[in-house]
XYZ file of N, CA, C and O in Angstrom:
744
model
N 9.618 -13.853 30.678
C 9.614 -14.771 29.494
C 8.657 -13.995 28.196
O 9.618 -13.584 27.056
N 7.801 -13.341 28.933
C 6.883 -12.813 27.656
C 7.635 -11.590 27.152
O 7.596 -10.856 25.914
N 8.121 -10.902 28.512
C 8.836 -9.317 27.916
C 9.706 -9.198 26.513
O 10.211 -8.676 25.820
N 10.692 -10.585 27.004
C 11.628 -11.016 25.997
C 11.117 -11.208 24.528
O 11.561 -10.846 23.550
N 9.909 -11.918 24.411
C 9.424 -12.200 23.315
C 8.727 -11.223 22.630
O 8.812 -11.044 21.512
N 7.868 -10.047 23.523
C 7.745 -9.229 22.919
C 8.509 -8.081 22.412
O 9.003 -7.306 21.058
N 9.849 -7.679 23.202
C 11.002 -7.180 22.323
C 11.785 -7.860 21.493
O 12.151 -7.242 20.522
N 11.725 -9.149 21.716
C 12.293 -9.756 19.847
C 11.401 -9.573 18.910
O 11.565 -9.209 17.543
N 9.657 -9.821 19.009
C 9.130 -9.358 18.345
C 8.847 -7.641 17.622
O 9.209 -7.367 16.406
N 9.432 -6.883 18.506
C 9.719 -5.558 18.178
C 11.028 -5.331 17.188
O 11.325 -4.866 16.261
N 12.350 -6.374 17.586
C 13.393 -6.055 16.583
C 13.215 -6.554 15.665
O 13.624 -6.415 14.736
N 11.919 -7.764 15.383
C 11.893 -8.300 14.529
C 11.188 -7.511 13.343
O 11.548 -7.326 11.928
N 10.040 -6.771 13.463
C 9.589 -5.624 12.894
C 10.287 -4.570 12.754
O 10.056 -4.318 10.998
N 11.415 -3.927 13.511
C 12.399 -3.248 13.336
C 12.837 -3.863 11.887
O 13.817 -3.092 10.454
N 13.659 -5.093 12.094
C 14.854 -5.468 10.752
C 13.805 -5.595 9.658
O 14.508 -5.628 8.489
N 12.601 -6.288 9.729
C 11.486 -6.250 8.575
C 11.564 -5.015 7.816
O 11.366 -4.938 6.871
N 11.160 -3.946 8.765
C 11.129 -2.668 8.049
C 12.433 -2.185 7.436
O 12.206 -1.346 6.198
N 13.452 -2.415 7.851
C 14.545 -2.028 7.191
C 14.941 -2.464 5.995
O 15.064 -1.849 4.845
N 14.373 -3.705 5.779
C 14.560 -4.821 4.522
C 13.431 -4.204 3.644
O 14.173 -3.786 2.550
N 12.669 -3.831 3.825
C 11.681 -3.026 3.099
C 12.007 -2.048 2.588
O 11.646 -1.403 1.301
N 12.329 -1.251 3.493
C 12.520 0.204 3.185
C 14.142 0.307 2.091
O 13.933 0.966 1.423
N 15.048 -0.457 2.516
C 15.950 -0.755 1.663
C 15.909 -0.966 0.054
O 16.491 -0.196 -0.709
N 14.848 -1.712 -0.428
C 14.923 -2.129 -1.553
C 13.487 -2.605 -1.964
O 13.200 -2.266 -3.154
N 12.595 -3.072 -1.129
C 11.589 -3.272 -1.595
C 10.549 -2.697 -1.937
O 9.848 -3.047 -2.746
N 10.446 -1.247 -1.384
C 9.755 -0.204 -1.870
C 9.538 -0.021 -3.376
O 9.096 -0.003 -4.063
N 10.876 0.317 -3.530
C 11.517 0.702 -4.692
C 11.432 -0.477 -6.070
O 11.099 -0.396 -6.935
N 11.645 -1.526 -5.560
C 11.299 -2.810 -6.196
C 9.883 -2.796 -6.491
O 9.443 -3.167 -8.124
N 8.992 -2.564 -5.710
C 7.633 -2.908 -6.042
C 7.003 -1.802 -7.132
O 6.098 -1.585 -7.844
N 7.951 -0.495 -6.704
C 7.241 0.942 -7.560
C 7.408 0.692 -8.990
O 7.068 1.372 -9.829
N 8.695 0.246 -8.956
C 9.142 -0.173 -10.577
C 8.319 -0.899 -11.338
O 8.449 -1.306 -12.766
N 8.186 -1.513 -10.616
C 7.432 -3.308 -11.251
C 5.854 -3.245 -11.667
O 4.953 -3.550 -12.137
N 5.573 -1.475 -11.579
C 4.112 -1.159 -11.709
C 4.125 -0.329 -12.763
O 5.003 0.374 -13.217
N 3.149 -0.779 -13.723
C 3.066 0.025 -15.277
C 2.275 1.307 -14.848
O 1.468 1.040 -14.935
N 3.100 1.958 -14.624
C 2.395 3.320 -15.052
C 1.562 3.786 -16.216
O -0.165 4.644 -15.746
N 1.530 3.397 -17.036
C 0.742 3.523 -18.272
C -0.611 2.814 -18.339
O -1.721 3.333 -18.641
N -0.268 1.299 -17.513
C -1.436 0.740 -17.385
C -2.254 1.409 -16.504
O -3.624 1.317 -16.706
N -2.002 2.010 -15.506
C -2.842 2.375 -14.441
C -3.363 3.961 -14.858
O -4.228 4.183 -14.688
N -3.012 4.580 -15.808
C -3.410 5.713 -16.891
C -4.439 5.165 -17.719
O -5.827 5.863 -17.912
N -3.901 3.942 -18.320
C -5.269 3.665 -19.061
C -6.831 3.073 -18.361
O -7.598 3.338 -18.539
N -6.054 2.475 -17.172
C -7.285 2.098 -16.229
C -8.276 3.280 -15.714
O -9.243 3.358 -15.955
N -7.368 4.389 -15.514
C -8.361 5.420 -14.996
C -8.795 6.260 -15.870
O -10.392 6.801 -16.060
N -8.259 5.979 -17.077
C -9.280 6.536 -18.153
C -10.221 6.047 -18.551
O -11.150 6.743 -19.197
N -9.939 4.685 -18.679
C -11.464 3.788 -19.291
C -12.470 3.815 -18.150
O -13.561 4.004 -18.465
N -11.987 3.562 -16.922
C -12.907 2.881 -15.810
C -13.406 4.219 -14.780
O -14.387 3.948 -14.390
N -12.480 5.155 -15.128
C -12.656 6.421 -14.069
C -11.817 6.059 -12.857
O -11.695 4.833 -12.447
N -11.797 7.019 -11.896
C -11.078 6.920 -10.882
C -11.408 6.462 -9.674
O -10.609 5.029 -9.149
N -13.022 6.142 -9.426
C -13.563 5.804 -8.265
C -13.371 4.224 -8.779
O -13.046 3.208 -7.703
N -13.712 3.891 -10.054
C -13.845 2.314 -10.048
C -12.346 1.648 -10.253
O -12.308 0.753 -10.058
N -11.512 2.520 -10.852
C -10.107 1.600 -10.466
C -9.771 1.558 -9.217
O -9.088 0.632 -9.002
N -9.734 2.680 -8.235
C -9.942 2.511 -6.607
C -10.649 1.519 -6.507
O -9.915 0.297 -5.194
N -11.679 1.246 -6.620
C -12.639 -0.271 -6.313
C -11.684 -1.372 -6.800
O -12.182 -2.308 -6.055
N -11.725 -1.602 -7.799
C -11.013 -2.853 -8.606
C -9.515 -3.024 -7.740
O -9.433 -4.324 -7.456
N -8.966 -2.158 -7.455
C -7.478 -2.222 -6.546
C -7.974 -2.400 -4.858
O -7.232 -3.671 -4.672
N -9.217 -2.278 -4.517
C -9.278 -2.676 -3.212
C -10.108 -4.249 -3.501
O -9.563 -4.968 -2.646
N -10.720 -4.157 -4.376
C -10.984 -5.467 -4.532
C -9.800 -6.690 -4.678
O -10.059 -7.946 -4.337
N -8.671 -6.320 -5.707
C -7.554 -7.313 -5.465
C -6.977 -7.619 -4.362
O -6.719 -8.355 -3.947
N -6.932 -6.218 -3.818
C -6.339 -6.447 -2.297
C -7.204 -7.480 -1.362
O -6.957 -8.110 -0.404
N -8.949 -7.126 -1.575
C -9.444 -8.307 -0.706
C -9.258 -9.437 -0.880
O -9.233 -10.521 -0.285
N -9.098 -10.061 -2.070
C -8.704 -11.392 -2.929
C -7.852 -12.198 -2.181
O -7.953 -12.846 -1.450
N -6.402 -11.164 -1.969
C -5.359 -11.880 -1.537
C -5.376 -11.892 0.023
O -5.066 -12.718 0.684
N -6.207 -10.942 0.561
C -6.320 -11.224 2.394
C -7.311 -12.549 2.800
O -7.440 -12.895 3.490
N -8.306 -12.684 1.768
C -9.387 -13.606 1.986
C -8.329 -15.026 1.592
O -8.769 -16.141 2.707
N -7.946 -14.820 0.694
C -7.148 -16.467 0.200
C -6.215 -16.594 1.821
O -5.975 -17.566 2.085
N -5.425 -15.459 2.097
C -4.687 -15.636 3.289
C -5.521 -16.460 4.662
O -4.541 -17.024 5.383
N -6.529 -16.218 4.657
C -7.049 -16.193 5.876
C -7.872 -17.614 5.939
O -8.679 -17.506 6.529
N -8.373 -17.893 4.690
C -9.425 -18.934 4.140
C -9.294 -20.239 5.106
O -9.993 -20.523 5.479
N -7.664 -20.651 5.323
C -7.302 -21.860 5.853
C -6.672 -21.590 7.096
O -6.412 -22.984 7.665
N -7.107 -20.740 7.844
C -6.127 -20.476 9.044
C -5.014 -20.474 9.098
O -4.454 -19.953 8.453
N -4.625 -21.363 10.352
C -2.949 -20.918 9.848
C -1.928 -21.349 8.830
O -1.103 -20.557 8.643
N -2.401 -22.303 8.472
C -1.770 -23.117 7.224
C -1.536 -21.992 6.066
O -0.502 -21.864 5.550
N -2.977 -21.359 5.763
C -2.745 -20.945 4.549
C -2.380 -19.226 5.072
O -1.576 -18.285 4.234
N -2.165 -18.692 6.444
C -2.046 -17.692 7.019
C -0.331 -17.319 6.632
O -0.015 -16.385 6.216
N 0.262 -18.771 7.061
C 1.794 -18.522 7.226
C 2.258 -18.593 5.485
O 3.112 -17.868 4.914
N 1.740 -19.224 5.117
C 2.195 -19.433 3.400
C 1.830 -17.890 2.689
O 2.033 -17.412 1.789
N 0.412 -17.304 3.135
C -0.229 -16.179 2.390
C 0.070 -15.049 2.780
O 0.137 -13.815 1.875
N 0.397 -14.884 3.617
C 0.714 -13.446 4.044
C 1.752 -12.767 4.000
O 1.631 -11.627 3.496
N 2.915 -13.610 3.376
C 4.298 -12.251 2.545
C 3.100 -11.996 1.402
O 3.418 -11.240 0.777
N 2.770 -12.512 0.563
C 1.974 -12.439 -0.755
C 1.148 -11.412 -0.189
O 0.764 -10.488 -1.052
N 0.076 -11.742 0.492
C -0.726 -10.527 0.864
C -0.540 -9.392 0.887
O -0.691 -8.118 0.826
N 0.548 -9.384 1.628
C 1.289 -8.159 2.115
C 1.895 -7.306 0.804
O 1.633 -5.949 0.954
N 2.595 -8.121 0.114
C 3.359 -7.858 -0.834
C 1.867 -7.129 -1.758
O 2.406 -6.141 -2.601
N 0.789 -7.885 -2.233
C -0.160 -7.242 -2.863
C -1.111 -6.076 -2.124
O -1.528 -5.239 -3.086
N -0.647 -6.138 -0.895
C -1.654 -4.912 -0.497
C -0.671 -3.658 -0.944
O -1.302 -2.688 -0.850
N 0.655 -3.647 -0.395
C 1.586 -2.368 -0.766
C 1.146 -2.252 -2.120
O 0.714 -0.827 -2.378
N 1.086 -3.030 -3.024
C 1.272 -2.579 -4.803
C -0.058 -2.403 -4.963
O -0.190 -1.092 -5.654
N -1.307 -2.507 -4.330
C -2.752 -1.726 -4.594
C -2.731 -0.711 -4.034
O -3.064 0.212 -4.594
N -2.150 -0.642 -3.037
C -1.735 1.004 -2.422
C -1.079 1.848 -2.982
O -1.485 3.237 -3.197
N -0.055 1.009 -3.639
C 1.031 2.177 -4.683
C 0.170 2.633 -5.750
O 0.204 3.544 -6.693
N -0.813 1.365 -6.520
C -1.735 1.754 -7.621
C -2.504 2.685 -7.401
O -2.673 3.767 -7.944
N -3.175 2.683 -6.353
C -4.304 3.710 -5.961
C -3.524 5.229 -5.977
O -4.074 6.379 -6.372
N -2.594 5.175 -5.331
C -2.027 6.350 -5.506
C -1.289 6.978 -6.341
O -1.378 8.321 -6.324
N -0.458 6.146 -7.031
C -0.454 6.222 -8.372
C -1.736 7.177 -9.758
O -1.522 8.171 -10.021
N -2.806 6.411 -9.192
C -3.867 6.584 -9.873
C -4.497 8.379 -9.442
O -4.922 8.834 -10.718
N -4.750 8.076 -8.392
C -5.120 9.583 -7.762
C -3.777 10.761 -8.557
O -4.470 11.569 -8.685
N -2.510 10.216 -8.274
C -1.753 11.367 -8.515
C -1.847 11.967 -10.023
O -1.613 13.059 -10.793
N -1.711 10.752 -10.624
C -2.004 11.041 -12.176
C -3.760 11.813 -12.733
O -3.417 12.521 -13.193
N -4.476 11.069 -11.749
C -5.934 11.920 -12.108
C -5.874 13.642 -11.949
O -6.255 14.544 -12.548
N -5.285 14.000 -10.325
C -5.134 15.113 -9.999
C -4.233 16.029 -10.830
O -4.410 17.144 -10.977
N -3.013 15.615 -11.229
C -1.775 16.586 -11.983
C -1.941 16.198 -13.678
O -1.336 16.639 -14.191
N -2.469 14.728 -14.260
C -2.426 14.947 -15.328
C -1.460 13.940 -16.125
O -1.539 13.699 -17.514
N -0.431 13.915 -15.007
C 0.680 13.004 -15.760
C 0.644 11.609 -15.244
O 0.581 11.687 -14.054
N 1.116 10.699 -16.136
C 1.086 9.494 -15.339
C 2.677 9.357 -14.725
O 2.788 8.068 -14.440
N 3.525 9.645 -15.042
C 4.880 9.796 -15.270
C 5.370 10.046 -14.046
O 5.308 11.174 -13.799
N 5.162 9.469 -12.909
C 5.638 10.033 -11.319
C 7.046 9.586 -10.503
O 7.463 8.259 -11.143
N 7.793 10.204 -10.510
C 9.066 9.996 -9.802
C 9.011 9.173 -8.738
O 8.003 9.510 -7.154
N 9.925 8.228 -7.945
C 9.495 7.795 -6.979
C 10.144 8.717 -5.770
O 9.281 8.195 -4.824
N 10.349 9.178 -5.611
C 10.797 10.146 -4.354
C 9.694 11.000 -3.835
O 8.945 11.262 -3.030
N 9.032 11.618 -5.442
C 7.709 12.315 -5.139
C 6.446 11.361 -4.838
O 5.926 12.030 -3.231
N 6.647 10.443 -5.224
C 5.657 9.481 -4.819
C 5.629 8.672 -3.422
O 4.669 8.652 -2.822
N 7.014 8.241 -2.599
C 7.164 7.885 -1.517
C 6.923 9.181 -0.590
O 6.338 8.659 0.648
N 7.064 10.714 -0.802
C 6.733 11.552 0.271
C 4.907 11.817 0.229
O 4.683 12.002 1.663
N 4.352 11.498 -1.129
C 3.295 11.245 -0.669
C 2.188 10.291 0.145
O 1.218 10.151 0.873
N 3.097 9.137 0.025
C 3.152 7.693 0.754
C 2.728 7.917 1.799
O 2.617 7.594 2.963
N 4.393 8.407 2.579
C 4.687 8.612 3.632
C 3.666 9.799 4.586
O 3.326 9.220 5.511
N 3.385 10.719 3.871
C 2.162 11.715 4.406
C 0.911 11.302 4.596
O 0.393 10.846 5.873
N 0.367 10.018 3.453
C -1.354 9.687 3.931
C -0.885 8.760 5.273
O -1.969 8.077 5.538
N 0.228 7.828 4.889
C 0.365 6.921 6.321
C 0.563 8.131 7.370
O 1.085 7.126 8.952
N 0.486 9.457 7.683
C 1.259 9.890 8.922
C 2.555 9.739 9.294
O 3.069 9.430 10.552
N 3.460 9.205 8.509
C 4.846 9.104 9.093
C 5.456 10.786 7.853
O 5.098 11.001 6.969
N 6.535 11.084 9.226
C 6.915 12.455 8.732
C 7.836 12.179 7.971
O 8.710 11.749 7.871
N 7.493 13.272 6.859
C 8.380 13.349 5.615
C 9.192 14.701 5.712
O 8.136 15.954 5.438
N 10.213 14.799 5.428
C 10.944 15.752 4.987
C 11.351 16.076 3.742
O 10.425 15.591 2.972
N 11.986 16.956 3.407
C 12.350 17.574 2.076
C 13.184 16.434 1.194
O 12.426 15.999 -0.165
N 13.897 15.445 1.890
C 14.422 14.408 0.814
C 14.044 13.400 1.676
O 13.444 12.943 2.662
N 14.152 12.034 0.447
C 13.717 10.941 0.937
C 14.601 10.163 1.792
O 15.721 10.386 1.724
N 14.385 9.988 3.130
C 15.465 9.392 3.915
C 15.391 8.022 4.592
O 14.194 7.928 4.170
N 16.274 7.260 4.869
C 16.093 5.971 4.798
C 15.120 5.942 6.331
O 14.508 5.055 6.204
N 15.535 6.410 6.906
C 14.465 6.627 8.340
C 12.882 6.982 8.122
O 12.106 6.182 8.707
N 12.393 8.080 7.041
C 11.404 7.971 6.364
C 10.739 6.894 5.989
O 9.708 6.069 6.435
N 11.563 6.358 4.782
C 11.279 4.778 4.358
C 11.240 3.511 5.618
O 10.128 2.740 5.431
N 11.870 3.670 6.494
C 11.643 2.668 7.645
C 10.473 2.916 8.113
O 9.916 2.159 8.816
N 10.315 4.176 8.659
C 9.018 4.113 9.344
C 7.852 4.040 8.479
O 6.963 3.448 8.821
N 7.471 4.420 7.215
C 6.572 3.862 5.957
C 6.124 2.071 6.179
O 5.341 1.583 6.606
N 7.326 1.866 6.185
C 7.656 0.084 6.019
C 7.044 -0.448 7.606
O 6.105 -0.999 7.450
N 7.597 0.501 8.630
C 6.849 -0.117 9.840
C 5.320 0.153 9.997
O 4.754 -0.456 11.008
N 4.946 1.157 9.709
C 3.455 1.399 9.451
C 2.978 0.391 8.736
O 1.737 -0.073 9.418
N 3.312 0.149 7.136
C 2.755 -1.218 6.829
C 2.620 -2.574 7.621
O 2.078 -3.422 7.693
N 4.021 -2.764 8.280
C 3.861 -3.970 8.940
C 2.950 -3.911 10.170
O 2.448 -5.265 10.605
N 2.906 -2.925 10.538
C 1.925 -2.753 11.946
C 0.540 -2.616 11.656
O -0.618 -3.820 12.291
N -0.038 -2.455 10.319
C -1.230 -2.426 9.743
C -1.172 -3.868 9.481
O -2.386 -4.742 9.908
N -0.689 -4.123 8.962
C -0.892 -5.964 8.457
C -0.481 -6.736 10.132
O -1.297 -7.771 10.162
N 0.157 -6.376 11.054
C 0.387 -7.250 12.354
C -1.126 -7.407 12.836
O -1.684 -8.340 13.541
N -1.532 -5.957 12.975
C -2.678 -6.130 14.010
C -3.854 -6.691 13.607
O -5.026 -7.223 14.273
N -4.311 -7.474 11.781
C -5.267 -8.234 11.478
C -5.023 -9.919 11.323
O -5.494 -10.350 10.965
N -3.445 -9.914 11.919
C -2.961 -11.535 11.768
C -3.805 -12.358 12.093
O -4.061 -13.474 11.961
N -4.091 -12.043 13.695
C -4.680 -13.156 14.707
C -5.623 -13.440 14.085
O -6.382 -14.598 14.435
N -6.406 -12.298 13.886
C -8.109 -12.707 13.697
C -8.330 -13.468 11.807
O -9.027 -14.321 12.102
N -7.071 -13.608 11.425
C -7.605 -14.422 10.497
C -6.427 -16.211 10.279
O -6.794 -16.766 9.636
N -6.514 -16.494 11.546
C -6.188 -17.762 11.729
C -7.084 -18.658 12.198
O -6.979 -19.895 12.349
N -8.636 -18.456 12.083
C -9.445 -19.002 12.308
C -10.152 -19.510 10.678
O -10.496 -18.196 10.021
N -9.870 -20.586 10.412
C -10.555 -21.060 9.011
C -12.114 -20.283 8.469
O -13.004 -19.905 9.506
N -12.250 -19.914 7.462
C -13.120 -19.353 6.567
C -13.676 -17.799 7.393
O -13.802 -16.953 6.337
N -13.768 -17.797 8.516
C -13.999 -16.244 9.086
C -12.687 -15.304 8.657
O -12.923 -14.319 8.389
N -11.275 -16.345 9.074
C -10.478 -15.752 8.426
C -10.180 -14.850 7.140
O -9.846 -13.841 7.138
N -10.948 -15.583 6.246
C -11.125 -15.375 4.699
C -12.252 -13.910 4.620
O -11.638 -12.882 4.426
N -13.072 -13.956 5.704
C -14.058 -12.852 5.556
C -13.308 -11.171 6.011
O -13.372 -10.652 5.527
N -12.701 -11.704 7.182
C -12.051 -10.647 7.928
C -10.598 -10.028 6.815
O -10.562 -8.926 7.209
N -9.796 -10.952 6.431
C -8.838 -10.714 5.932
C -8.997 -9.963 4.563
O -8.425 -8.638 4.113
N -10.279 -10.664 3.981
C -10.622 -9.755 2.453
C -11.359 -8.283 3.053
O -11.239 -7.441 2.249
N -12.073 -8.364 4.119
C -12.635 -6.964 4.532
C -11.520 -5.891 5.287
O -11.674 -4.905 4.291
N -10.694 -6.054 5.697
C -9.735 -6.010 5.864
C -8.752 -5.115 5.233
O -8.229 -3.655 5.196
N -8.698 -5.663 3.870
C -7.769 -5.193 3.324
C -8.455 -3.993 2.269
O -7.729 -3.607 1.934
N -9.804 -4.856 1.639
C -10.543 -3.777 0.923
C -11.071 -2.188 1.985
O -10.617 -1.265 1.286
N -11.196 -2.567 3.144
C -11.254 -0.843 3.593
C -10.219 -0.487 4.004
O -10.005 0.823 3.718
N -9.202 -0.971 3.803
C -7.639 -0.272 4.290
C -7.180 0.333 2.806
O -7.110 1.956 2.910
N -7.561 -0.325 1.827
C -7.562 0.354 0.451
C -8.245 1.770 0.125
O -8.001 2.779 -0.540
N -9.783 1.093 0.535
C -10.403 2.517 0.362
C -10.579 3.688 1.275
O -10.199 4.493 0.625
N -9.876 3.172 2.237
C -9.692 4.325 3.120
C -8.292 5.205 2.766
O -8.243 6.461 2.870
N -7.645 4.677 2.205
C -6.222 5.576 2.297
C -6.546 5.802 0.880
O -5.980 7.212 0.718
N -7.229 5.398 -0.292
C -7.471 6.417 -1.188
C -8.449 7.515 -0.932
O -7.578 8.499 -1.214
N -9.021 7.746 0.173
C -9.726 8.821 0.417
C -8.749 9.515 1.410
O -8.547 10.811 0.953
N -7.830 8.988 1.961
C -6.709 10.461 2.548
C -6.049 10.806 1.333
O -5.476 11.730 1.666
N -5.437 9.733 0.425
C -4.451 10.432 -0.402
C -5.696 11.702 -1.318
O -4.876 12.722 -2.070
N -7.008 11.174 -1.684
C -7.426 12.080 -2.486
C -7.845 13.582 -1.860
O -8.172 14.683 -2.128
N -7.857 13.550 -0.358
C -8.117 14.487 0.241
C -6.859 15.627 0.341
O -6.426 16.512 0.509
N -5.572 14.879 0.404
C -4.326 15.486 0.173
C -3.538 16.110 -1.194
O -3.045 16.651 -1.230
N -4.414 15.556 -2.439
C -3.931 15.936 -3.392
C -4.768 17.323 -3.908
O -6.235 17.391 -3.095
N -4.079 17.888 -4.480
C -4.898 19.133 -5.247
C -5.946 18.984 -5.788
O -6.116 17.673 -6.544
N -6.746 19.976 -6.601
C -8.102 19.718 -7.175
C -7.625 19.278 -8.486
O -5.974 19.509 -9.126
N -8.328 18.525 -9.654
C -7.619 17.822 -10.590
C -7.348 19.256 -11.817
O -7.694 20.083 -11.883
N -6.380 18.601 -12.800
C -5.867 19.314 -13.807
C -6.811 19.368 -14.866
O -6.929 18.040 -15.398
N -6.762 20.639 -15.308
C -7.989 20.434 -16.301
C -7.160 20.075 -17.514
O -6.691 21.728 -17.698
N -6.646 19.696 -18.631
C -5.969 19.835 -19.852
C -6.685 20.238 -21.010
O -7.342 19.397 -21.588
N -7.044 21.466 -21.544
C -7.840 21.749 -22.665
C -7.393 21.010 -23.906
O -6.126 21.182 -24.149
N -8.326 20.789 -24.972
C -7.799 20.354 -26.321
C -8.487 20.959 -26.949
O -9.578 21.271 -27.324
N -7.568 21.178 -27.969
C -7.748 22.355 -29.247
C -8.412 21.406 -30.148
O -8.164 20.572 -30.735
């Protein structure tokens, strides 16, 4: 009986990963205003921008876990979407900071996201690679879901887990990127 449920859970994760890979990542990417990220990094600096994104992720994690099972069911999809959005914003900010250009192409961006999540990325962005990224995100979120079912304690766990996830991913992306580009001003 339990084996069947585990197989069903695996199939559900695979199905959700396929849906996310097909259109979800592209939709999230296109809804992020890259110029606002540039302005945020220029005014706050990279580290403060990353911290702001981590705090926004922590906020949705805290809300999703605050009321236990009731808010978890309603808040988990929103928390998941916000976590991906904040991770994308952080990655774009680091790419802008290091390359000097804030206009990033989707395929270049997803290649870096795949590498930061330790998903095998080939020369071309493939559906399999996108599904691998989606599965990694779903697994990260799923491992923390049970802990968020306890009211109040779940808020602390959810907020802290999201904050640390964004901060750790930012450090990984920073390490993978080249040294910052210095643009001389005449």
